mmCIF file of C-alpha atoms and ligand atoms in Angstrom:
data_model
loop_
_atom_site.group_PDB
_atom_site.id
_atom_site.type_symbol
_atom_site.label_atom_id
_atom_site.label_comp_id
_atom_site.label_asym_id
_atom_site.label_seq_id
_atom_site.Cartn_x
_atom_site.Cartn_y
_atom_site.Cartn_z
ATOM 1 C CA MET Y 8 -5.213 -43.372 -68.529
ATOM 2 C CA SER Y 9 -6.324 -42.278 -65.101
ATOM 3 C CA ASN Y 10 -4.916 -39.381 -63.168
ATOM 4 C CA TYR Y 11 -1.836 -41.522 -62.512
ATOM 5 C CA LEU Y 12 -0.198 -40.924 -59.125
ATOM 6 C CA ASP Y 13 1.510 -44.278 -58.624
ATOM 7 C CA TYR Y 14 4.919 -43.572 -60.155
ATOM 8 C CA GLN Y 15 6.782 -45.656 -57.576
ATOM 9 C CA ALA Y 16 5.048 -48.784 -58.889
ATOM 10 C CA ALA Y 17 5.708 -48.175 -62.587
ATOM 11 C CA LYS Y 18 6.701 -45.307 -64.842
ATOM 12 C CA PRO Y 19 6.019 -44.721 -68.517
ATOM 13 C CA VAL Y 20 8.945 -45.051 -70.907
ATOM 14 C CA ASP Y 21 9.942 -41.542 -71.994
ATOM 15 C CA LYS Y 22 9.301 -41.033 -75.732
ATOM 16 C CA ARG Y 23 12.938 -39.885 -76.198
ATOM 17 C CA VAL Y 24 14.052 -43.205 -74.685
ATOM 18 C CA LEU Y 25 11.769 -45.240 -76.923
ATOM 19 C CA ASP Y 26 13.062 -43.473 -80.050
ATOM 20 C CA GLU Y 27 16.641 -44.294 -79.052
ATOM 21 C CA MET Y 28 15.784 -47.962 -78.496
ATOM 22 C CA LEU Y 29 13.807 -48.735 -81.644
ATOM 23 C CA PRO Y 30 16.685 -49.220 -84.150
ATOM 24 C CA TYR Y 31 18.211 -51.853 -81.846
ATOM 25 C CA PHE Y 32 15.241 -54.181 -82.325
ATOM 26 C CA SER Y 33 15.181 -54.497 -86.088
ATOM 27 C CA GLU Y 34 18.187 -52.715 -87.633
ATOM 28 C CA LYS Y 35 21.117 -52.911 -85.207
ATOM 29 C CA TYR Y 36 20.205 -56.306 -83.822
ATOM 30 C CA ALA Y 37 23.593 -58.089 -83.841
ATOM 31 C CA ASN Y 38 25.062 -59.806 -80.800
ATOM 32 C CA PRO Y 39 27.945 -57.906 -79.153
ATOM 33 C CA SER Y 40 29.815 -61.201 -78.820
ATOM 34 C CA SER Y 41 29.982 -61.501 -82.659
ATOM 35 C CA LEU Y 42 33.270 -60.459 -84.203
ATOM 36 C CA HIS Y 43 31.853 -58.941 -87.410
ATOM 37 C CA ALA Y 44 31.212 -55.241 -88.006
ATOM 38 C CA ASP Y 45 27.541 -55.536 -87.006
ATOM 39 C CA GLY Y 46 28.647 -57.087 -83.723
ATOM 40 C CA ASP Y 47 30.951 -54.093 -83.245
ATOM 41 C CA VAL Y 48 27.931 -51.775 -83.498
ATOM 42 C CA ALA Y 49 26.269 -53.659 -80.646
ATOM 43 C CA THR Y 50 29.511 -53.683 -78.620
ATOM 44 C CA ARG Y 51 29.826 -49.930 -79.049
ATOM 45 C CA ALA Y 52 26.237 -49.421 -77.914
ATOM 46 C CA LEU Y 53 26.905 -51.570 -74.857
ATOM 47 C CA ASP Y 54 30.138 -49.738 -73.962
ATOM 48 C CA GLU Y 55 28.595 -46.307 -74.452
ATOM 49 C CA SER Y 56 25.607 -47.298 -72.341
ATOM 50 C CA ARG Y 57 27.893 -48.372 -69.511
ATOM 51 C CA GLU Y 58 29.649 -45.010 -69.723
ATOM 52 C CA LYS Y 59 26.353 -43.124 -69.575
ATOM 53 C CA ILE Y 60 25.269 -45.021 -66.460
ATOM 54 C CA SER Y 61 28.677 -44.332 -64.859
ATOM 55 C CA PHE Y 62 28.297 -40.641 -65.710
ATOM 56 C CA PHE Y 63 24.801 -40.640 -64.179
ATOM 57 C CA LEU Y 64 26.295 -41.951 -60.932
ATOM 58 C CA ASN Y 65 29.440 -39.814 -61.093
ATOM 59 C CA ALA Y 66 31.129 -43.175 -60.616
ATOM 60 C CA PRO Y 67 34.806 -43.197 -59.650
ATOM 61 C CA GLU Y 68 37.577 -44.434 -61.942
ATOM 62 C CA GLY Y 69 37.873 -48.209 -62.228
ATOM 63 C CA SER Y 70 34.342 -49.003 -61.038
ATOM 64 C CA SER Y 71 32.070 -51.244 -63.076
ATOM 65 C CA ILE Y 72 28.448 -51.444 -64.143
ATOM 66 C CA VAL Y 73 26.891 -54.895 -64.576
ATOM 67 C CA PHE Y 74 23.617 -54.951 -66.505
ATOM 68 C CA THR Y 75 20.942 -57.266 -65.097
ATOM 69 C CA SER Y 76 17.269 -57.945 -65.780
ATOM 70 C CA SER Y 77 15.722 -56.224 -62.745
ATOM 71 C CA ALA Y 78 16.459 -54.426 -59.507
ATOM 72 C CA THR Y 79 15.512 -57.654 -57.752
ATOM 73 C CA GLU Y 80 18.260 -59.452 -59.657
ATOM 74 C CA SER Y 81 20.777 -56.694 -58.868
ATOM 75 C CA ASN Y 82 19.918 -57.004 -55.169
ATOM 76 C CA ASN Y 83 20.379 -60.781 -55.385
ATOM 77 C CA LEU Y 84 23.741 -60.402 -57.128
ATOM 78 C CA ALA Y 85 24.973 -57.834 -54.611
ATOM 79 C CA ILE Y 86 23.862 -59.613 -51.463
ATOM 80 C CA ILE Y 87 23.968 -63.335 -52.272
ATOM 81 C CA GLY Y 88 26.960 -62.781 -54.565
ATOM 82 C CA SER Y 89 29.000 -61.098 -51.841
ATOM 83 C CA ALA Y 90 27.779 -63.528 -49.175
ATOM 84 C CA LEU Y 91 29.058 -66.454 -51.244
ATOM 85 C CA ARG Y 92 32.278 -64.658 -52.144
ATOM 86 C CA ASN Y 93 33.117 -63.683 -48.557
ATOM 87 C CA LYS Y 94 31.749 -66.545 -46.495
ATOM 88 C CA ARG Y 95 35.219 -67.574 -45.348
ATOM 89 C CA LYS Y 96 35.717 -64.076 -43.924
ATOM 90 C CA GLY Y 97 32.369 -64.076 -42.160
ATOM 91 C CA THR Y 98 28.689 -64.872 -42.360
ATOM 92 C CA HIS Y 99 27.057 -61.853 -40.724
ATOM 93 C CA ILE Y 100 25.035 -59.343 -42.750
ATOM 94 C CA ILE Y 101 23.237 -56.176 -41.650
ATOM 95 C CA ILE Y 102 20.112 -54.826 -43.346
ATOM 96 C CA SER Y 103 17.520 -52.362 -42.079
ATOM 97 C CA GLU Y 104 14.081 -53.235 -40.797
ATOM 98 C CA ILE Y 105 12.439 -51.425 -43.684
ATOM 99 C CA GLU Y 106 14.280 -52.749 -46.712
ATOM 100 C CA HIS Y 107 12.353 -53.596 -49.871
ATOM 101 C CA ILE Y 108 10.692 -57.013 -49.818
ATOM 102 C CA SER Y 109 13.299 -58.371 -52.269
ATOM 103 C CA ILE Y 110 16.048 -57.663 -49.726
ATOM 104 C CA HIS Y 111 14.022 -59.032 -46.810
ATOM 105 C CA ASN Y 112 13.415 -62.254 -48.682
ATOM 106 C CA ILE Y 113 17.067 -62.554 -49.754
ATOM 107 C CA ALA Y 114 18.007 -62.149 -46.077
ATOM 108 C CA LYS Y 115 15.558 -64.913 -45.093
ATOM 109 C CA TYR Y 116 17.045 -67.176 -47.764
ATOM 110 C CA LEU Y 117 20.583 -66.526 -46.518
ATOM 111 C CA GLU Y 118 19.499 -67.247 -42.942
ATOM 112 C CA ARG Y 119 18.309 -70.661 -44.065
ATOM 113 C CA GLU Y 120 21.725 -71.143 -45.691
ATOM 114 C CA GLY Y 121 23.534 -70.507 -42.397
ATOM 115 C CA PHE Y 122 24.178 -66.743 -42.528
ATOM 116 C CA THR Y 123 23.196 -64.474 -39.642
ATOM 117 C CA ILE Y 124 21.182 -61.338 -40.326
ATOM 118 C CA SER Y 125 20.884 -58.303 -38.046
ATOM 119 C CA LYS Y 126 18.303 -55.616 -38.728
ATOM 120 C CA LEU Y 127 18.990 -51.966 -37.972
ATOM 121 C CA PRO Y 128 15.826 -50.434 -36.473
ATOM 122 C CA VAL Y 129 14.211 -47.204 -37.681
ATOM 123 C CA ASP Y 130 12.712 -44.253 -35.831
ATOM 124 C CA GLN Y 131 9.095 -43.073 -36.006
ATOM 125 C CA TYR Y 132 9.849 -41.402 -39.365
ATOM 126 C CA GLY Y 133 11.285 -44.526 -40.987
ATOM 127 C CA ILE Y 134 14.878 -43.279 -40.812
ATOM 128 C CA VAL Y 135 17.444 -45.845 -39.695
ATOM 129 C CA LYS Y 136 18.947 -45.354 -36.250
ATOM 130 C CA VAL Y 137 22.431 -44.894 -37.633
ATOM 131 C CA GLU Y 138 23.880 -44.389 -34.159
ATOM 132 C CA LYS Y 139 23.163 -48.078 -33.523
ATOM 133 C CA LEU Y 140 24.933 -49.307 -36.658
ATOM 134 C CA GLU Y 141 28.435 -49.538 -35.208
ATOM 135 C CA LYS Y 142 27.136 -51.618 -32.307
ATOM 136 C CA LEU Y 143 25.761 -54.176 -34.760
ATOM 137 C CA ILE Y 144 29.045 -54.566 -36.642
ATOM 138 C CA ARG Y 145 30.987 -57.673 -35.562
ATOM 139 C CA ASP Y 146 34.282 -59.269 -36.561
ATOM 140 C CA ASP Y 147 32.412 -61.552 -38.955
ATOM 141 C CA THR Y 148 30.264 -58.823 -40.584
ATOM 142 C CA ILE Y 149 30.785 -58.894 -44.342
ATOM 143 C CA LEU Y 150 28.044 -56.664 -45.701
ATOM 144 C CA ILE Y 151 25.629 -53.844 -44.875
ATOM 145 C CA SER Y 152 22.657 -53.401 -47.218
ATOM 146 C CA ILE Y 153 20.580 -50.282 -46.555
ATOM 147 C CA SER Y 154 18.608 -48.428 -49.233
ATOM 148 C CA THR Y 155 19.108 -44.770 -50.088
ATOM 149 C CA ALA Y 156 15.433 -44.116 -49.252
ATOM 150 C CA SER Y 157 12.291 -45.973 -48.282
ATOM 151 C CA ASN Y 158 10.330 -46.865 -51.424
ATOM 152 C CA GLU Y 159 7.228 -46.772 -49.285
ATOM 153 C CA VAL Y 160 7.191 -43.874 -46.817
ATOM 154 C CA GLY Y 161 9.818 -41.913 -48.734
ATOM 155 C CA SER Y 162 12.221 -41.252 -45.851
ATOM 156 C CA LEU Y 163 15.755 -40.468 -46.971
ATOM 157 C CA GLN Y 164 18.414 -42.549 -45.255
ATOM 158 C CA PRO Y 165 21.737 -41.159 -43.971
ATOM 159 C CA VAL Y 166 23.725 -42.810 -46.765
ATOM 160 C CA GLU Y 167 26.854 -40.693 -46.248
ATOM 161 C CA GLU Y 168 27.112 -41.687 -42.604
ATOM 162 C CA ILE Y 169 26.381 -45.349 -43.294
ATOM 163 C CA SER Y 170 29.015 -45.464 -46.009
ATOM 164 C CA ARG Y 171 31.661 -43.855 -43.764
ATOM 165 C CA ILE Y 172 30.915 -46.291 -40.941
ATOM 166 C CA ALA Y 173 31.100 -49.264 -43.322
ATOM 167 C CA GLN Y 174 34.379 -47.978 -44.742
ATOM 168 C CA LYS Y 175 35.854 -47.440 -41.267
ATOM 169 C CA HIS Y 176 35.117 -51.061 -40.365
ATOM 170 C CA GLY Y 177 36.158 -52.538 -43.707
ATOM 171 C CA VAL Y 178 32.635 -53.841 -44.358
ATOM 172 C CA LEU Y 179 31.062 -53.722 -47.832
ATOM 173 C CA TYR Y 180 28.118 -51.347 -48.209
ATOM 174 C CA HIS Y 181 25.364 -52.054 -50.741
ATOM 175 C CA ALA Y 182 22.559 -49.530 -51.312
ATOM 176 C CA ASP Y 183 19.364 -50.103 -53.265
ATOM 177 C CA ALA Y 184 18.838 -46.708 -54.925
ATOM 178 C CA VAL Y 185 15.670 -47.566 -56.839
ATOM 179 C CA ALA Y 186 13.351 -45.370 -54.775
ATOM 180 C CA SER Y 187 15.500 -42.250 -55.010
ATOM 181 C CA GLU Y 188 17.304 -42.485 -58.350
ATOM 182 C CA ALA Y 189 14.836 -40.352 -60.345
ATOM 183 C CA THR Y 190 14.732 -37.390 -58.005
ATOM 184 C CA VAL Y 191 17.810 -37.374 -55.754
ATOM 185 C CA PRO Y 192 21.206 -36.999 -57.496
ATOM 186 C CA LEU Y 193 23.836 -39.647 -56.769
ATOM 187 C CA ASP Y 194 27.552 -38.924 -56.494
ATOM 188 C CA LEU Y 195 29.522 -42.098 -55.973
ATOM 189 C CA THR Y 196 32.898 -40.396 -56.342
ATOM 190 C CA ASN Y 197 32.220 -38.583 -53.101
ATOM 191 C CA THR Y 198 30.181 -41.249 -51.295
ATOM 192 C CA PRO Y 199 32.044 -44.494 -50.661
ATOM 193 C CA ILE Y 200 29.231 -46.916 -51.541
ATOM 194 C CA ASP Y 201 30.618 -50.274 -52.692
ATOM 195 C CA MET Y 202 27.610 -51.590 -54.601
ATOM 196 C CA LEU Y 203 24.460 -49.864 -55.752
ATOM 197 C CA THR Y 204 21.265 -51.162 -57.355
ATOM 198 C CA LEU Y 205 19.678 -49.086 -60.113
ATOM 199 C CA SER Y 206 16.553 -49.808 -62.125
ATOM 200 C CA SER Y 207 15.852 -48.588 -65.660
ATOM 201 C CA ASN Y 208 12.090 -48.119 -65.348
ATOM 202 C CA ASP Y 209 12.492 -45.959 -62.268
ATOM 203 C CA ILE Y 210 14.149 -43.316 -64.463
ATOM 204 C CA TYR Y 211 11.624 -43.726 -67.329
ATOM 205 C CA GLY Y 212 13.544 -46.422 -69.185
ATOM 206 C CA PRO Y 213 12.091 -49.796 -70.212
ATOM 207 C CA ARG Y 214 11.369 -52.586 -67.767
ATOM 208 C CA GLY Y 215 13.396 -55.793 -67.855
ATOM 209 C CA VAL Y 216 16.734 -54.039 -67.399
ATOM 210 C CA ALA Y 217 18.636 -52.776 -64.372
ATOM 211 C CA ALA Y 218 22.223 -52.521 -63.148
ATOM 212 C CA LEU Y 219 24.544 -53.219 -60.293
ATOM 213 C CA TYR Y 220 27.317 -50.671 -59.773
ATOM 214 C CA MET Y 221 30.483 -52.083 -58.221
ATOM 215 C CA LYS Y 222 33.340 -49.993 -56.901
ATOM 216 C CA LYS Y 223 36.876 -50.871 -58.023
ATOM 217 C CA GLY Y 224 38.102 -53.971 -56.221
ATOM 218 C CA VAL Y 225 34.666 -55.211 -55.093
ATOM 219 C CA ARG Y 226 34.176 -58.874 -55.960
ATOM 220 C CA VAL Y 227 31.008 -60.962 -55.838
ATOM 221 C CA ASN Y 228 30.241 -64.471 -57.047
ATOM 222 C CA PRO Y 229 28.042 -64.514 -60.150
ATOM 223 C CA LEU Y 230 24.617 -66.107 -59.746
ATOM 224 C CA ILE Y 231 23.914 -66.675 -63.447
ATOM 225 C CA ILE Y 232 26.591 -68.832 -64.997
ATOM 226 C CA GLY Y 233 27.041 -69.302 -68.748
ATOM 227 C CA GLY Y 234 28.906 -67.629 -71.604
ATOM 228 C CA GLY Y 235 30.682 -65.071 -69.419
ATOM 229 C CA GLN Y 236 28.937 -61.884 -70.586
ATOM 230 C CA GLU Y 237 29.057 -58.807 -68.343
ATOM 231 C CA MET Y 238 32.660 -59.474 -67.266
ATOM 232 C CA GLY Y 239 31.591 -62.945 -66.153
ATOM 233 C CA MET Y 240 29.263 -61.421 -63.550
ATOM 234 C CA ARG Y 241 25.996 -62.097 -65.385
ATOM 235 C CA SER Y 242 25.916 -64.490 -68.285
ATOM 236 C CA GLY Y 243 23.322 -64.500 -71.047
ATOM 237 C CA SER Y 244 23.080 -62.490 -74.279
ATOM 238 C CA GLU Y 245 22.716 -58.829 -73.442
ATOM 239 C CA ASN Y 246 19.384 -57.031 -73.837
ATOM 240 C CA ILE Y 247 20.850 -54.334 -76.082
ATOM 241 C CA PRO Y 248 17.649 -52.362 -76.861
ATOM 242 C CA GLY Y 249 16.810 -52.326 -73.153
ATOM 243 C CA ILE Y 250 20.326 -51.321 -72.139
ATOM 244 C CA VAL Y 251 20.425 -48.519 -74.748
ATOM 245 C CA GLY Y 252 17.066 -47.267 -73.446
ATOM 246 C CA PHE Y 253 18.249 -47.427 -69.836
ATOM 247 C CA ALA Y 254 21.348 -45.393 -70.730
ATOM 248 C CA LYS Y 255 19.297 -42.772 -72.604
ATOM 249 C CA ALA Y 256 16.973 -42.565 -69.596
ATOM 250 C CA ALA Y 257 20.009 -41.981 -67.356
ATOM 251 C CA GLU Y 258 21.315 -39.280 -69.691
ATOM 252 C CA ILE Y 259 17.965 -37.445 -69.581
ATOM 253 C CA ALA Y 260 17.609 -37.894 -65.817
ATOM 254 C CA LYS Y 261 21.129 -36.527 -65.256
ATOM 255 C CA SER Y 262 20.340 -33.368 -67.216
ATOM 256 C CA GLU Y 263 16.921 -32.788 -65.621
ATOM 257 C CA ILE Y 264 17.220 -34.043 -62.037
ATOM 258 C CA LYS Y 265 18.335 -30.709 -60.528
ATOM 259 C CA GLN Y 266 15.111 -29.033 -61.731
ATOM 260 C CA GLU Y 267 12.857 -32.066 -61.380
ATOM 261 C CA GLY Y 268 13.535 -32.666 -57.662
ATOM 262 C CA PRO Y 269 12.466 -29.151 -56.552
ATOM 263 C CA ARG Y 270 9.521 -29.104 -59.014
ATOM 264 C CA LEU Y 271 8.143 -32.318 -57.552
ATOM 265 C CA SER Y 272 8.787 -31.386 -53.946
ATOM 266 C CA GLY Y 273 6.778 -28.194 -54.593
ATOM 267 C CA LEU Y 274 3.823 -30.244 -55.840
ATOM 268 C CA ARG Y 275 4.244 -32.760 -53.014
ATOM 269 C CA ASP Y 276 4.170 -30.004 -50.389
ATOM 270 C CA LYS Y 277 0.988 -28.499 -51.874
ATOM 271 C CA LEU Y 278 -0.602 -31.926 -51.674
ATOM 272 C CA ILE Y 279 0.517 -32.602 -48.099
ATOM 273 C CA LYS Y 280 -0.653 -29.188 -46.904
ATOM 274 C CA GLY Y 281 -3.982 -29.552 -48.694
ATOM 275 C CA VAL Y 282 -4.695 -33.018 -47.305
ATOM 276 C CA LEU Y 283 -3.699 -32.296 -43.720
ATOM 277 C CA GLU Y 284 -5.660 -29.033 -43.680
ATOM 278 C CA THR Y 285 -8.885 -30.327 -45.190
ATOM 279 C CA ILE Y 286 -9.221 -33.866 -43.841
ATOM 280 C CA PRO Y 287 -9.597 -34.293 -40.072
ATOM 281 C CA LYS Y 288 -7.693 -37.169 -38.452
ATOM 282 C CA SER Y 289 -5.284 -37.423 -41.385
ATOM 283 C CA HIS Y 290 -1.568 -37.934 -40.846
ATOM 284 C CA LEU Y 291 1.617 -37.814 -42.871
ATOM 285 C CA ASN Y 292 3.804 -40.915 -42.545
ATOM 286 C CA GLY Y 293 7.551 -40.554 -42.883
ATOM 287 C CA HIS Y 294 9.692 -37.491 -42.230
ATOM 288 C CA PRO Y 295 8.152 -34.074 -43.030
ATOM 289 C CA GLU Y 296 11.359 -32.789 -44.674
ATOM 290 C CA LYS Y 297 13.832 -35.632 -45.105
ATOM 291 C CA ARG Y 298 11.690 -37.338 -47.711
ATOM 292 C CA LEU Y 299 11.729 -38.141 -51.405
ATOM 293 C CA PRO Y 300 10.582 -35.146 -53.481
ATOM 294 C CA HIS Y 301 7.970 -37.298 -55.209
ATOM 295 C CA ASN Y 302 6.482 -39.163 -52.244
ATOM 296 C CA ALA Y 303 3.521 -38.303 -50.004
ATOM 297 C CA HIS Y 304 2.346 -41.069 -47.654
ATOM 298 C CA PHE Y 305 -0.791 -40.509 -45.612
ATOM 299 C CA ARG Y 306 -2.931 -42.393 -43.194
ATOM 300 C CA PHE Y 307 -6.527 -41.712 -42.296
ATOM 301 C CA ASP Y 308 -8.043 -42.903 -39.055
ATOM 302 C CA TYR Y 309 -11.033 -45.288 -39.144
ATOM 303 C CA ILE Y 310 -10.745 -46.388 -42.789
ATOM 304 C CA GLU Y 311 -8.892 -49.033 -44.797
ATOM 305 C CA GLY Y 312 -6.339 -48.210 -47.479
ATOM 306 C CA GLU Y 313 -7.848 -50.671 -49.963
ATOM 307 C CA SER Y 314 -11.308 -49.060 -49.833
ATOM 308 C CA LEU Y 315 -9.664 -45.685 -50.291
ATOM 309 C CA ILE Y 316 -7.867 -46.865 -53.429
ATOM 310 C CA LEU Y 317 -11.120 -48.274 -54.826
ATOM 311 C CA GLY Y 318 -12.980 -45.057 -53.964
ATOM 312 C CA LEU Y 319 -10.322 -43.045 -55.821
ATOM 313 C CA LYS Y 320 -10.416 -45.536 -58.686
ATOM 314 C CA ASP Y 321 -14.107 -44.616 -59.159
ATOM 315 C CA GLN Y 322 -12.926 -41.007 -59.533
ATOM 316 C CA ASN Y 323 -10.387 -42.139 -62.157
ATOM 317 C CA ILE Y 324 -7.411 -41.528 -59.863
ATOM 318 C CA ALA Y 325 -4.639 -44.133 -59.502
ATOM 319 C CA CYS Y 326 -2.849 -44.261 -56.136
ATOM 320 C CA ALA Y 327 -1.484 -47.076 -53.961
ATOM 321 C CA THR Y 328 -1.856 -48.256 -50.418
ATOM 322 C CA GLY Y 329 1.671 -49.588 -50.037
ATOM 323 C CA SER Y 330 4.514 -51.015 -52.063
ATOM 324 C CA ALA Y 331 3.187 -52.667 -55.253
ATOM 325 C CA CYS Y 332 5.664 -55.481 -54.690
ATOM 326 C CA SER Y 333 4.021 -56.416 -51.372
ATOM 327 C CA SER Y 334 0.401 -55.819 -52.369
ATOM 328 C CA LYS Y 335 -0.324 -59.538 -52.737
ATOM 329 C CA THR Y 336 0.285 -60.152 -49.047
ATOM 330 C CA LEU Y 337 -2.550 -59.024 -46.796
ATOM 331 C CA GLU Y 338 -0.075 -58.361 -44.003
ATOM 332 C CA PRO Y 339 0.253 -54.749 -42.861
ATOM 333 C CA SER Y 340 3.372 -53.046 -44.214
ATOM 334 C CA HIS Y 341 6.527 -54.156 -42.367
ATOM 335 C CA THR Y 342 7.836 -50.604 -42.795
ATOM 336 C CA LEU Y 343 4.907 -48.989 -40.969
ATOM 337 C CA ILE Y 344 4.987 -51.592 -38.203
ATOM 338 C CA SER Y 345 8.737 -51.018 -37.729
ATOM 339 C CA MET Y 346 8.010 -47.289 -37.420
ATOM 340 C CA GLY Y 347 5.791 -48.107 -34.445
ATOM 341 C CA LEU Y 348 2.343 -47.874 -36.031
ATOM 342 C CA LEU Y 349 -0.429 -50.151 -34.808
ATOM 343 C CA HIS Y 350 -1.822 -52.723 -37.269
ATOM 344 C CA GLU Y 351 -5.073 -50.784 -37.707
ATOM 345 C CA GLU Y 352 -3.132 -47.569 -38.349
ATOM 346 C CA ALA Y 353 -0.894 -49.291 -40.898
ATOM 347 C CA HIS Y 354 -3.974 -50.494 -42.801
ATOM 348 C CA GLY Y 355 -5.278 -46.969 -43.435
ATOM 349 C CA SER Y 356 -2.523 -45.728 -45.727
ATOM 350 C CA LEU Y 357 -2.480 -43.962 -49.039
ATOM 351 C CA VAL Y 358 0.738 -43.611 -51.027
ATOM 352 C CA VAL Y 359 0.841 -40.889 -53.652
ATOM 353 C CA THR Y 360 3.914 -40.870 -55.862
ATOM 354 C CA LEU Y 361 4.487 -38.136 -58.422
ATOM 355 C CA GLY Y 362 6.592 -38.170 -61.546
ATOM 356 C CA ARG Y 363 7.826 -36.488 -64.708
ATOM 357 C CA PHE Y 364 4.357 -35.973 -66.148
ATOM 358 C CA THR Y 365 2.600 -34.853 -62.953
ATOM 359 C CA GLN Y 366 1.217 -31.317 -63.161
ATOM 360 C CA ASP Y 367 -0.628 -29.011 -60.745
ATOM 361 C CA SER Y 368 -3.971 -30.130 -62.204
ATOM 362 C CA HIS Y 369 -3.340 -33.747 -61.117
ATOM 363 C CA ILE Y 370 -2.749 -32.624 -57.546
ATOM 364 C CA TYR Y 371 -5.806 -30.342 -57.491
ATOM 365 C CA GLU Y 372 -8.002 -33.162 -58.793
ATOM 366 C CA LEU Y 373 -6.831 -35.432 -55.988
ATOM 367 C CA LEU Y 374 -7.333 -32.663 -53.436
ATOM 368 C CA GLU Y 375 -10.868 -32.244 -54.742
ATOM 369 C CA SER Y 376 -11.805 -35.957 -54.648
ATOM 370 C CA LEU Y 377 -9.955 -37.318 -51.647
ATOM 371 C CA PRO Y 378 -11.889 -35.508 -48.858
ATOM 372 C CA LYS Y 379 -15.188 -36.744 -50.370
ATOM 373 C CA VAL Y 380 -13.971 -40.335 -50.617
ATOM 374 C CA VAL Y 381 -12.678 -40.240 -47.036
ATOM 375 C CA LYS Y 382 -15.982 -38.825 -45.767
ATOM 376 C CA ARG Y 383 -18.003 -41.454 -47.610
ATOM 377 C CA LEU Y 384 -15.899 -44.275 -46.180
ATOM 378 C CA ARG Y 385 -16.031 -42.859 -42.677
ATOM 379 C CA LEU Y 386 -19.822 -42.723 -42.899
ATOM 380 C CA LEU Y 387 -19.742 -46.476 -43.541
ATOM 381 C CA SER Y 388 -17.003 -47.367 -41.091
ATOM 382 C CA PRO Y 389 -18.009 -48.941 -37.753
ATOM 383 C CA LEU Y 390 -14.849 -47.394 -36.278
ATOM 384 C CA THR Y 391 -15.767 -43.733 -36.878
ATOM 385 C CA PRO Y 392 -16.496 -42.104 -33.486
ATOM 386 C CA PRO Y 393 -19.986 -40.544 -33.035
ATOM 387 C CA ASP Y 394 -18.778 -36.924 -32.852
ATOM 388 C CA LEU Y 395 -16.920 -37.193 -36.190
ATOM 389 C CA LEU Y 396 -19.884 -39.017 -37.734
ATOM 390 C CA LYS Y 397 -22.167 -36.190 -36.612
ATOM 391 C CA GLN Y 398 -19.790 -33.586 -38.041
ATOM 392 C CA ILE Y 399 -19.643 -35.372 -41.427
ATOM 393 C CA LYS Y 400 -23.440 -35.659 -41.563
ATOM 394 C CA GLU Y 401 -23.830 -31.974 -40.741
ATOM 395 C CA GLU Y 402 -21.319 -30.902 -43.381
ATOM 396 C CA GLY Y 403 -22.827 -33.230 -45.980
ATOM 397 C CA GLU Y 404 -20.671 -35.643 -47.952
ATOM 398 C CA ASN Y 405 -19.511 -33.011 -50.386
HETATM 399 N N1 PMP H 526 13.966 -52.062 -54.763
HETATM 400 C C1 PMP H 526 13.064 -51.097 -54.594
HETATM 401 C C2 PMP H 526 13.359 -50.002 -53.611
HETATM 402 C C3 PMP H 526 11.862 -51.104 -55.302
HETATM 403 O O1 PMP H 526 10.946 -50.146 -55.108
HETATM 404 C C4 PMP H 526 11.624 -52.153 -56.219
HETATM 405 C C5 PMP H 526 10.324 -52.215 -56.973
HETATM 406 N N2 PMP H 526 10.207 -51.214 -57.921
HETATM 407 C C6 PMP H 526 12.611 -53.150 -56.369
HETATM 408 C C7 PMP H 526 13.756 -53.078 -55.621
HETATM 409 C C8 PMP H 526 12.406 -54.310 -57.282
HETATM 410 O O2 PMP H 526 12.300 -53.896 -58.590
HETATM 411 P P1 PMP H 526 11.895 -54.953 -59.729
HETATM 412 O O3 PMP H 526 10.519 -55.431 -59.377
HETATM 413 O O4 PMP H 526 11.941 -54.136 -60.966
HETATM 414 O O5 PMP H 526 12.881 -56.044 -59.711
#
């Protein structure tokens, strides 16, 4: 493997998680819907897993956890499910301008189906302008969907305030917590979020499993209809090995998150300081403090993000230039544009995301290679101004 610094795109499954999962493939393989003793083993595993996820969230009494196949599916269930359930009450939904592409595309779909979507703008740091939220709420508003943090620039959103405003107006609040769940503790007993999307892989569990948390009394229409599994909210035989792994991942994350957050923010800050001090015309995107402990998002004038990633790839370093989910579109990031960046600025980004297995040495290696790659690209770029070009030539590439 490379020096892997792209944890927001995918994380390895923790060995402790894998060990917990393995018996459920070939020994404890029964279906929880079966009434025999082997089925009871699977039912117990399912129930215990739900409890572990609830514990991870400090979920209040009476709330429920619905297991799904992906965070994308959880977002669909939360947003389309509540839109369908509440359409007699109203057809207006609020999201932010910088939601994950899955939420943007769900919103576009609902617009075509006759719903109205309003988008809360963000400031230059990618933090939603919460003071404008109340003005967007109307009599027919049924849902607000704003993530806990930007998966891209790492800015933390004012979730507490959003949830209080939603509660005051009797509007449901859904938060996608995928970006923050590994490094920022969640406490749903003390934060009145109605629905929350969690992904297993983002806390070092397997892919192909995720969850939607629903507060007591919240109702959505199911989108997958069939045998009535998951309290009728998501039919289809449960992925027991995946669910057991997800729950183990949540158990580990719960016990380690208080140390892991500060450890990663220490590494992140070393990286940010090192980059900004050694590379001229480099910038940090997102808020300098109110950001995910594991996220550093830079932009470098005069060069393209893609060439940067390829240059780092040659040095055996794996980073990203934006959200992996949007990398197939050649459009500049909607998040950076909403933050007020110009198209050419948005194209020069580098996203470095750290994780459980990131050590000092990984950061030092990047700090060693990145200035050289940037210099090399600037020497080739027609956009580099003559004075900077002269400076680079005088210093030499290395
Ligand atoms: N929400 C956020 C914030 C994400 O970063 C992602 C991608 N990891 C998703 C939703 C979608 O996750 P998945 O592709 O696993 O469905």
